[in-house]
Amino acid sequence: MDKDTYTEKLIDYLKEFTTEARWNTIQDVLSKRTTHLTVVLEDLHKSHNANAVLRSCDGFGIQDIHIIENRTAFDTESTVSIGAHQWLTLHKYNDESQDNVETCFKNLKGEGYTIIATTPHERDVNLHQLSVSDKTALVFGSEREGISDRVRDLADGFVKIPMYGFSESFNISVSAAICLYDLTNKLRSGNINWQLSEDYKTELALLWLKNTIKASDKLVQKFEEEFRTST
């Protein structure tokens, strides 16, 4: 039996331990998830801000989040996220021996992403002018300094939220929510194929079932034992 068949059988097994309504919710959320847009967070030092961004990502259907930890470890324990991190795919870059910004951006560009950093201080376009026709990775910097010089050097472009008051910028969590609201609206109203691949949907369906079901690790172990016996 190949891996795909095994995974499908495991999903069918685990579905017996949740409600039909919960399974339908998982399927509905998966149908609205995207990796066409992704978010990169660089050295956020306030956990409530970091987790508020995760909550916005979940709410707007962004699945993959890339987290650069050069100076600050990312904390997902804040109650602000209301557990949003368990429904997201977090990619962390915290190798002290590497240039984590370069590693992150290289990986993203290898997957076809254009890197757009958010800042009010660079040659940039306003948010409403930013196209989402190409896969886009939106970078948010730390609360105090904003994006680093390394991000400025390696980004493909810059975007800003138009401001009409005396303040130069919004709080990081507010900025992320505004950007994601605008860009996901553009995405869903266009004719771009932004949905997840079927393989990724299956992978996430299994993960989310495990997150939903109490003591799912023991159920998976039981399934594997029965699977080995039957084969």
PDB file of C-alpha atoms in Angstrom:
ATOM      1  CA  MET A   1       0.000   0.000   0.000  1.00  0.00           C
ATOM      2  CA  ASP A   2       1.432   3.396  -0.962  1.00  0.00           C
ATOM      3  CA  LYS A   3       1.717   6.387   1.353  1.00  0.00           C
ATOM      4  CA  ASP A   4      -1.298   8.204  -0.110  1.00  0.00           C
ATOM      5  CA  THR A   5      -3.584   5.209   0.418  1.00  0.00           C
ATOM      6  CA  TYR A   6      -2.274   4.748   3.955  1.00  0.00           C
ATOM      7  CA  THR A   7      -2.963   8.412   4.748  1.00  0.00           C
ATOM      8  CA  GLU A   8      -6.478   8.237   3.344  1.00  0.00           C
ATOM      9  CA  LYS A   9      -7.247   5.140   5.428  1.00  0.00           C
ATOM     10  CA  LEU A  10      -5.850   6.807   8.544  1.00  0.00           C
ATOM     11  CA  ILE A  11      -8.036   9.859   7.918  1.00  0.00           C
ATOM     12  CA  ASP A  12     -11.102   7.637   7.493  1.00  0.00           C
ATOM     13  CA  TYR A  13     -10.222   5.915  10.775  1.00  0.00           C
ATOM     14  CA  LEU A  14      -9.757   9.151  12.719  1.00  0.00           C
ATOM     15  CA  LYS A  15     -12.963  10.648  11.327  1.00  0.00           C
ATOM     16  CA  GLU A  16     -14.835   8.095  13.435  1.00  0.00           C
ATOM     17  CA  PHE A  17     -13.651   9.939  16.553  1.00  0.00           C
ATOM     18  CA  THR A  18     -14.923  13.395  15.623  1.00  0.00           C
ATOM     19  CA  THR A  19     -18.282  14.789  14.617  1.00  0.00           C
ATOM     20  CA  GLU A  20     -19.535  15.153  11.073  1.00  0.00           C
ATOM     21  CA  ALA A  21     -19.885  18.895  11.691  1.00  0.00           C
ATOM     22  CA  ARG A  22     -16.232  19.160  12.709  1.00  0.00           C
ATOM     23  CA  TRP A  23     -15.073  17.218   9.651  1.00  0.00           C
ATOM     24  CA  ASN A  24     -17.204  19.431   7.404  1.00  0.00           C
ATOM     25  CA  THR A  25     -15.632  22.503   9.008  1.00  0.00           C
ATOM     26  CA  ILE A  26     -12.154  21.137   8.292  1.00  0.00           C
ATOM     27  CA  GLN A  27     -13.088  20.570   4.651  1.00  0.00           C
ATOM     28  CA  ASP A  28     -14.608  24.039   4.366  1.00  0.00           C
ATOM     29  CA  VAL A  29     -11.545  25.751   5.840  1.00  0.00           C
ATOM     30  CA  LEU A  30      -9.228  23.750   3.581  1.00  0.00           C
ATOM     31  CA  SER A  31     -11.177  24.908   0.534  1.00  0.00           C
ATOM     32  CA  LYS A  32     -10.443  28.529   1.500  1.00  0.00           C
ATOM     33  CA  ARG A  33      -6.780  28.160   2.460  1.00  0.00           C
ATOM     34  CA  THR A  34      -3.988  29.451   0.244  1.00  0.00           C
ATOM     35  CA  THR A  35      -0.230  29.409  -0.136  1.00  0.00           C
ATOM     36  CA  HIS A  36      -0.337  31.845  -3.058  1.00  0.00           C
ATOM     37  CA  LEU A  37       0.204  34.473  -0.372  1.00  0.00           C
ATOM     38  CA  THR A  38       2.513  33.808   2.543  1.00  0.00           C
ATOM     39  CA  VAL A  39       3.756  35.878   5.464  1.00  0.00           C
ATOM     40  CA  VAL A  40       7.311  36.347   6.728  1.00  0.00           C
ATOM     41  CA  LEU A  41       7.856  37.667  10.264  1.00  0.00           C
ATOM     42  CA  GLU A  42      11.296  38.966  11.201  1.00  0.00           C
ATOM     43  CA  ASP A  43      12.292  39.183  14.863  1.00  0.00           C
ATOM     44  CA  LEU A  44       8.989  40.170  16.435  1.00  0.00           C
ATOM     45  CA  HIS A  45       9.752  40.633  20.121  1.00  0.00           C
ATOM     46  CA  LYS A  46       6.266  41.111  21.584  1.00  0.00           C
ATOM     47  CA  SER A  47       4.428  37.807  21.815  1.00  0.00           C
ATOM     48  CA  HIS A  48       0.961  39.376  21.791  1.00  0.00           C
ATOM     49  CA  ASN A  49       1.748  41.086  18.485  1.00  0.00           C
ATOM     50  CA  ALA A  50       3.234  37.945  16.979  1.00  0.00           C
ATOM     51  CA  ASN A  51       0.243  35.863  17.962  1.00  0.00           C
ATOM     52  CA  ALA A  52      -2.225  38.494  16.783  1.00  0.00           C
ATOM     53  CA  VAL A  53      -0.587  38.222  13.352  1.00  0.00           C
ATOM     54  CA  LEU A  54      -1.023  34.431  13.443  1.00  0.00           C
ATOM     55  CA  ARG A  55      -4.688  34.883  14.288  1.00  0.00           C
ATOM     56  CA  SER A  56      -5.095  37.208  11.290  1.00  0.00           C
ATOM     57  CA  CYS A  57      -3.297  34.733   9.030  1.00  0.00           C
ATOM     58  CA  ASP A  58      -5.674  31.982  10.105  1.00  0.00           C
ATOM     59  CA  GLY A  59      -8.685  34.248   9.735  1.00  0.00           C
ATOM     60  CA  PHE A  60      -7.760  35.333   6.207  1.00  0.00           C
ATOM     61  CA  GLY A  61      -6.805  31.829   5.057  1.00  0.00           C
ATOM     62  CA  ILE A  62      -3.009  32.138   4.907  1.00  0.00           C
ATOM     63  CA  GLN A  63      -1.528  28.704   5.623  1.00  0.00           C
ATOM     64  CA  ASP A  64       2.277  29.036   5.634  1.00  0.00           C
ATOM     65  CA  ILE A  65       4.096  31.469   7.917  1.00  0.00           C
ATOM     66  CA  HIS A  66       7.873  31.942   7.756  1.00  0.00           C
ATOM     67  CA  ILE A  67       9.502  33.104  10.976  1.00  0.00           C
ATOM     68  CA  ILE A  68      13.020  34.559  11.092  1.00  0.00           C
ATOM     69  CA  GLU A  69      14.520  34.414  14.579  1.00  0.00           C
ATOM     70  CA  ASN A  70      17.861  36.181  14.448  1.00  0.00           C
ATOM     71  CA  ARG A  71      17.530  38.037  17.745  1.00  0.00           C
ATOM     72  CA  THR A  72      14.180  36.980  19.179  1.00  0.00           C
ATOM     73  CA  ALA A  73      12.557  33.573  19.598  1.00  0.00           C
ATOM     74  CA  PHE A  74       8.946  33.386  18.454  1.00  0.00           C
ATOM     75  CA  ASP A  75       6.469  32.618  21.244  1.00  0.00           C
ATOM     76  CA  THR A  76       3.179  30.941  20.276  1.00  0.00           C
ATOM     77  CA  GLU A  77       1.882  30.573  23.830  1.00  0.00           C
ATOM     78  CA  SER A  78       0.037  33.906  24.033  1.00  0.00           C
ATOM     79  CA  THR A  79      -3.722  33.640  24.466  1.00  0.00           C
ATOM     80  CA  VAL A  80      -4.095  36.347  21.792  1.00  0.00           C
ATOM     81  CA  SER A  81      -3.782  33.751  19.025  1.00  0.00           C
ATOM     82  CA  ILE A  82      -6.502  31.550  20.602  1.00  0.00           C
ATOM     83  CA  GLY A  83      -4.548  28.515  19.389  1.00  0.00           C
ATOM     84  CA  ALA A  84      -4.320  29.744  15.793  1.00  0.00           C
ATOM     85  CA  HIS A  85      -0.784  28.366  15.474  1.00  0.00           C
ATOM     86  CA  GLN A  86      -2.066  24.771  15.578  1.00  0.00           C
ATOM     87  CA  TRP A  87      -3.892  25.323  12.266  1.00  0.00           C
ATOM     88  CA  LEU A  88      -0.948  27.004  10.521  1.00  0.00           C
ATOM     89  CA  THR A  89       2.296  25.701   9.070  1.00  0.00           C
ATOM     90  CA  LEU A  90       5.181  27.532  10.741  1.00  0.00           C
ATOM     91  CA  HIS A  91       8.612  27.518   9.099  1.00  0.00           C
ATOM     92  CA  LYS A  92      11.332  28.778  11.447  1.00  0.00           C
ATOM     93  CA  TYR A  93      14.787  30.086  10.525  1.00  0.00           C
ATOM     94  CA  ASN A  94      17.053  30.329  13.561  1.00  0.00           C
ATOM     95  CA  ASP A  95      20.390  28.771  12.622  1.00  0.00           C
ATOM     96  CA  GLU A  96      23.162  30.888  14.177  1.00  0.00           C
ATOM     97  CA  SER A  97      25.638  29.639  11.594  1.00  0.00           C
ATOM     98  CA  GLN A  98      23.591  30.929   8.642  1.00  0.00           C
ATOM     99  CA  ASP A  99      22.162  34.146   7.269  1.00  0.00           C
ATOM    100  CA  ASN A 100      18.570  33.352   8.192  1.00  0.00           C
ATOM    101  CA  VAL A 101      17.071  36.106   6.034  1.00  0.00           C
ATOM    102  CA  GLU A 102      18.977  34.844   3.006  1.00  0.00           C
ATOM    103  CA  THR A 103      18.029  31.223   3.728  1.00  0.00           C
ATOM    104  CA  CYS A 104      14.361  32.103   4.119  1.00  0.00           C
ATOM    105  CA  PHE A 105      14.253  34.248   0.976  1.00  0.00           C
ATOM    106  CA  LYS A 106      16.199  31.702  -1.057  1.00  0.00           C
ATOM    107  CA  ASN A 107      13.696  29.003  -0.105  1.00  0.00           C
ATOM    108  CA  LEU A 108      10.758  31.227  -0.969  1.00  0.00           C
ATOM    109  CA  LYS A 109      12.192  32.355  -4.298  1.00  0.00           C
ATOM    110  CA  GLY A 110      12.904  28.716  -5.100  1.00  0.00           C
ATOM    111  CA  GLU A 111       9.176  28.107  -4.688  1.00  0.00           C
ATOM    112  CA  GLY A 112       8.356  30.978  -7.046  1.00  0.00           C
ATOM    113  CA  TYR A 113       7.574  33.731  -4.542  1.00  0.00           C
ATOM    114  CA  THR A 114       8.180  37.437  -5.050  1.00  0.00           C
ATOM    115  CA  ILE A 115       9.446  38.957  -1.784  1.00  0.00           C
ATOM    116  CA  ILE A 116       7.626  42.170  -0.841  1.00  0.00           C
ATOM    117  CA  ALA A 117       8.684  43.924   2.369  1.00  0.00           C
ATOM    118  CA  THR A 118       6.347  46.253   4.229  1.00  0.00           C
ATOM    119  CA  THR A 119       7.852  49.634   5.105  1.00  0.00           C
ATOM    120  CA  PRO A 120       6.882  53.304   4.796  1.00  0.00           C
ATOM    121  CA  HIS A 121      10.478  54.372   4.233  1.00  0.00           C
ATOM    122  CA  GLU A 122      11.556  52.808   0.932  1.00  0.00           C
ATOM    123  CA  ARG A 123      10.845  53.100  -2.771  1.00  0.00           C
ATOM    124  CA  ASP A 124       7.492  51.431  -2.663  1.00  0.00           C
ATOM    125  CA  VAL A 125       3.950  51.130  -3.926  1.00  0.00           C
ATOM    126  CA  ASN A 126       0.770  51.681  -1.988  1.00  0.00           C
ATOM    127  CA  LEU A 127      -1.026  48.572  -0.828  1.00  0.00           C
ATOM    128  CA  HIS A 128      -3.939  48.999  -3.252  1.00  0.00           C
ATOM    129  CA  GLN A 129      -1.442  49.058  -6.145  1.00  0.00           C
ATOM    130  CA  LEU A 130       0.223  45.754  -5.260  1.00  0.00           C
ATOM    131  CA  SER A 131      -0.600  42.942  -7.662  1.00  0.00           C
ATOM    132  CA  VAL A 132      -1.186  39.400  -6.423  1.00  0.00           C
ATOM    133  CA  SER A 133      -0.974  37.763  -9.838  1.00  0.00           C
ATOM    134  CA  ASP A 134       2.332  36.175  -8.789  1.00  0.00           C
ATOM    135  CA  LYS A 135       2.961  34.187  -5.617  1.00  0.00           C
ATOM    136  CA  THR A 136       3.809  36.791  -2.990  1.00  0.00           C
ATOM    137  CA  ALA A 137       5.625  36.634   0.340  1.00  0.00           C
ATOM    138  CA  LEU A 138       4.811  39.643   2.516  1.00  0.00           C
ATOM    139  CA  VAL A 139       7.539  40.535   5.028  1.00  0.00           C
ATOM    140  CA  PHE A 140       6.875  42.305   8.325  1.00  0.00           C
ATOM    141  CA  GLY A 141       9.750  43.519  10.499  1.00  0.00           C
ATOM    142  CA  SER A 142      10.124  44.051  14.227  1.00  0.00           C
ATOM    143  CA  GLU A 143       7.925  46.479  16.140  1.00  0.00           C
ATOM    144  CA  ARG A 144      10.638  49.051  16.795  1.00  0.00           C
ATOM    145  CA  GLU A 145      13.091  48.928  13.913  1.00  0.00           C
ATOM    146  CA  GLY A 146      10.894  47.533  11.170  1.00  0.00           C
ATOM    147  CA  ILE A 147      12.562  45.398   8.507  1.00  0.00           C
ATOM    148  CA  SER A 148      16.314  44.858   8.781  1.00  0.00           C
ATOM    149  CA  ASP A 149      18.914  46.131   6.332  1.00  0.00           C
ATOM    150  CA  ARG A 150      19.338  42.556   5.135  1.00  0.00           C
ATOM    151  CA  VAL A 151      15.661  42.368   4.203  1.00  0.00           C
ATOM    152  CA  ARG A 152      15.993  45.711   2.387  1.00  0.00           C
ATOM    153  CA  ASP A 153      18.933  44.349   0.411  1.00  0.00           C
ATOM    154  CA  LEU A 154      17.282  41.078  -0.611  1.00  0.00           C
ATOM    155  CA  ALA A 155      13.601  41.988  -1.056  1.00  0.00           C
ATOM    156  CA  ASP A 156      12.184  42.217  -4.577  1.00  0.00           C
ATOM    157  CA  GLY A 157      10.025  45.223  -3.722  1.00  0.00           C
ATOM    158  CA  PHE A 158       8.342  47.251  -1.008  1.00  0.00           C
ATOM    159  CA  VAL A 159       4.778  48.162  -0.093  1.00  0.00           C
ATOM    160  CA  LYS A 160       3.239  50.647   2.302  1.00  0.00           C
ATOM    161  CA  ILE A 161      -0.193  51.268   3.761  1.00  0.00           C
ATOM    162  CA  PRO A 162      -1.336  54.817   2.933  1.00  0.00           C
ATOM    163  CA  MET A 163      -1.426  56.999   6.072  1.00  0.00           C
ATOM    164  CA  TYR A 164      -3.525  60.144   6.480  1.00  0.00           C
ATOM    165  CA  GLY A 165      -2.619  61.224   9.997  1.00  0.00           C
ATOM    166  CA  PHE A 166       0.465  62.269  11.942  1.00  0.00           C
ATOM    167  CA  SER A 167       1.565  58.682  12.677  1.00  0.00           C
ATOM    168  CA  GLU A 168       3.999  57.135  10.211  1.00  0.00           C
ATOM    169  CA  SER A 169       2.854  53.553  10.618  1.00  0.00           C
ATOM    170  CA  PHE A 170       0.393  51.179  12.239  1.00  0.00           C
ATOM    171  CA  ASN A 171       1.127  48.591  14.905  1.00  0.00           C
ATOM    172  CA  ILE A 172       2.544  45.408  13.329  1.00  0.00           C
ATOM    173  CA  SER A 173      -0.555  43.330  14.034  1.00  0.00           C
ATOM    174  CA  VAL A 174      -2.838  46.023  12.605  1.00  0.00           C
ATOM    175  CA  SER A 175      -0.607  46.389   9.534  1.00  0.00           C
ATOM    176  CA  ALA A 176      -0.704  42.651   8.901  1.00  0.00           C
ATOM    177  CA  ALA A 177      -4.492  42.516   9.230  1.00  0.00           C
ATOM    178  CA  ILE A 178      -4.976  45.440   6.826  1.00  0.00           C
ATOM    179  CA  CYS A 179      -2.576  43.982   4.256  1.00  0.00           C
ATOM    180  CA  LEU A 180      -4.074  40.506   4.402  1.00  0.00           C
ATOM    181  CA  TYR A 181      -7.630  41.813   4.162  1.00  0.00           C
ATOM    182  CA  ASP A 182      -6.784  43.815   1.062  1.00  0.00           C
ATOM    183  CA  LEU A 183      -4.651  41.189  -0.683  1.00  0.00           C
ATOM    184  CA  THR A 184      -6.875  38.180   0.018  1.00  0.00           C
ATOM    185  CA  ASN A 185      -9.860  40.126  -1.298  1.00  0.00           C
ATOM    186  CA  LYS A 186      -7.930  40.778  -4.523  1.00  0.00           C
ATOM    187  CA  LEU A 187      -6.950  37.137  -4.685  1.00  0.00           C
ATOM    188  CA  ARG A 188     -10.417  35.689  -4.183  1.00  0.00           C
ATOM    189  CA  SER A 189     -12.097  38.138  -6.551  1.00  0.00           C
ATOM    190  CA  GLY A 190      -9.684  37.392  -9.398  1.00  0.00           C
ATOM    191  CA  ASN A 191      -9.198  34.367 -11.653  1.00  0.00           C
ATOM    192  CA  ILE A 192      -5.962  33.117 -10.082  1.00  0.00           C
ATOM    193  CA  ASN A 193      -5.675  29.483  -9.042  1.00  0.00           C
ATOM    194  CA  TRP A 194      -4.921  30.242  -5.391  1.00  0.00           C
ATOM    195  CA  GLN A 195      -6.256  27.103  -3.679  1.00  0.00           C
ATOM    196  CA  LEU A 196      -4.098  24.473  -1.998  1.00  0.00           C
ATOM    197  CA  SER A 197      -2.978  21.399  -3.894  1.00  0.00           C
ATOM    198  CA  GLU A 198      -4.932  18.227  -3.168  1.00  0.00           C
ATOM    199  CA  ASP A 199      -1.847  16.624  -1.606  1.00  0.00           C
ATOM    200  CA  TYR A 200      -1.408  19.535   0.798  1.00  0.00           C
ATOM    201  CA  LYS A 201      -5.110  19.467   1.669  1.00  0.00           C
ATOM    202  CA  THR A 202      -4.800  15.780   2.579  1.00  0.00           C
ATOM    203  CA  GLU A 203      -1.694  16.442   4.672  1.00  0.00           C
ATOM    204  CA  LEU A 204      -3.414  19.243   6.571  1.00  0.00           C
ATOM    205  CA  ALA A 205      -6.663  17.318   6.987  1.00  0.00           C
ATOM    206  CA  LEU A 206      -4.751  14.588   8.804  1.00  0.00           C
ATOM    207  CA  LEU A 207      -2.860  17.077  10.962  1.00  0.00           C
ATOM    208  CA  TRP A 208      -6.006  19.003  11.882  1.00  0.00           C
ATOM    209  CA  LEU A 209      -7.843  15.802  12.766  1.00  0.00           C
ATOM    210  CA  LYS A 210      -5.007  14.918  15.114  1.00  0.00           C
ATOM    211  CA  ASN A 211      -5.206  18.392  16.657  1.00  0.00           C
ATOM    212  CA  THR A 212      -8.961  18.068  17.072  1.00  0.00           C
ATOM    213  CA  ILE A 213      -9.175  14.609  18.618  1.00  0.00           C
ATOM    214  CA  LYS A 214      -8.214  13.990  22.226  1.00  0.00           C
ATOM    215  CA  ALA A 215      -5.369  11.473  22.650  1.00  0.00           C
ATOM    216  CA  SER A 216      -5.042  11.203  18.875  1.00  0.00           C
ATOM    217  CA  ASP A 217      -1.476   9.913  19.195  1.00  0.00           C
ATOM    218  CA  LYS A 218      -2.770   6.778  20.922  1.00  0.00           C
ATOM    219  CA  LEU A 219      -5.399   6.300  18.230  1.00  0.00           C
ATOM    220  CA  VAL A 220      -2.772   6.629  15.514  1.00  0.00           C
ATOM    221  CA  GLN A 221      -0.612   4.080  17.324  1.00  0.00           C
ATOM    222  CA  LYS A 222      -3.549   1.676  17.522  1.00  0.00           C
ATOM    223  CA  PHE A 223      -4.283   2.158  13.817  1.00  0.00           C
ATOM    224  CA  GLU A 224      -0.655   1.480  12.899  1.00  0.00           C
ATOM    225  CA  GLU A 225      -0.608  -1.705  14.973  1.00  0.00           C
ATOM    226  CA  GLU A 226      -3.793  -2.954  13.293  1.00  0.00           C
ATOM    227  CA  PHE A 227      -2.448  -1.878   9.914  1.00  0.00           C
ATOM    228  CA  ARG A 228       0.779  -3.869  10.367  1.00  0.00           C
ATOM    229  CA  THR A 229      -1.187  -6.914  11.475  1.00  0.00           C
ATOM    230  CA  SER A 230      -3.529  -6.750   8.501  1.00  0.00           C
ATOM    231  CA  THR A 231      -0.691  -6.409   6.011  1.00  0.00           C
TER     232      THR A 231
END
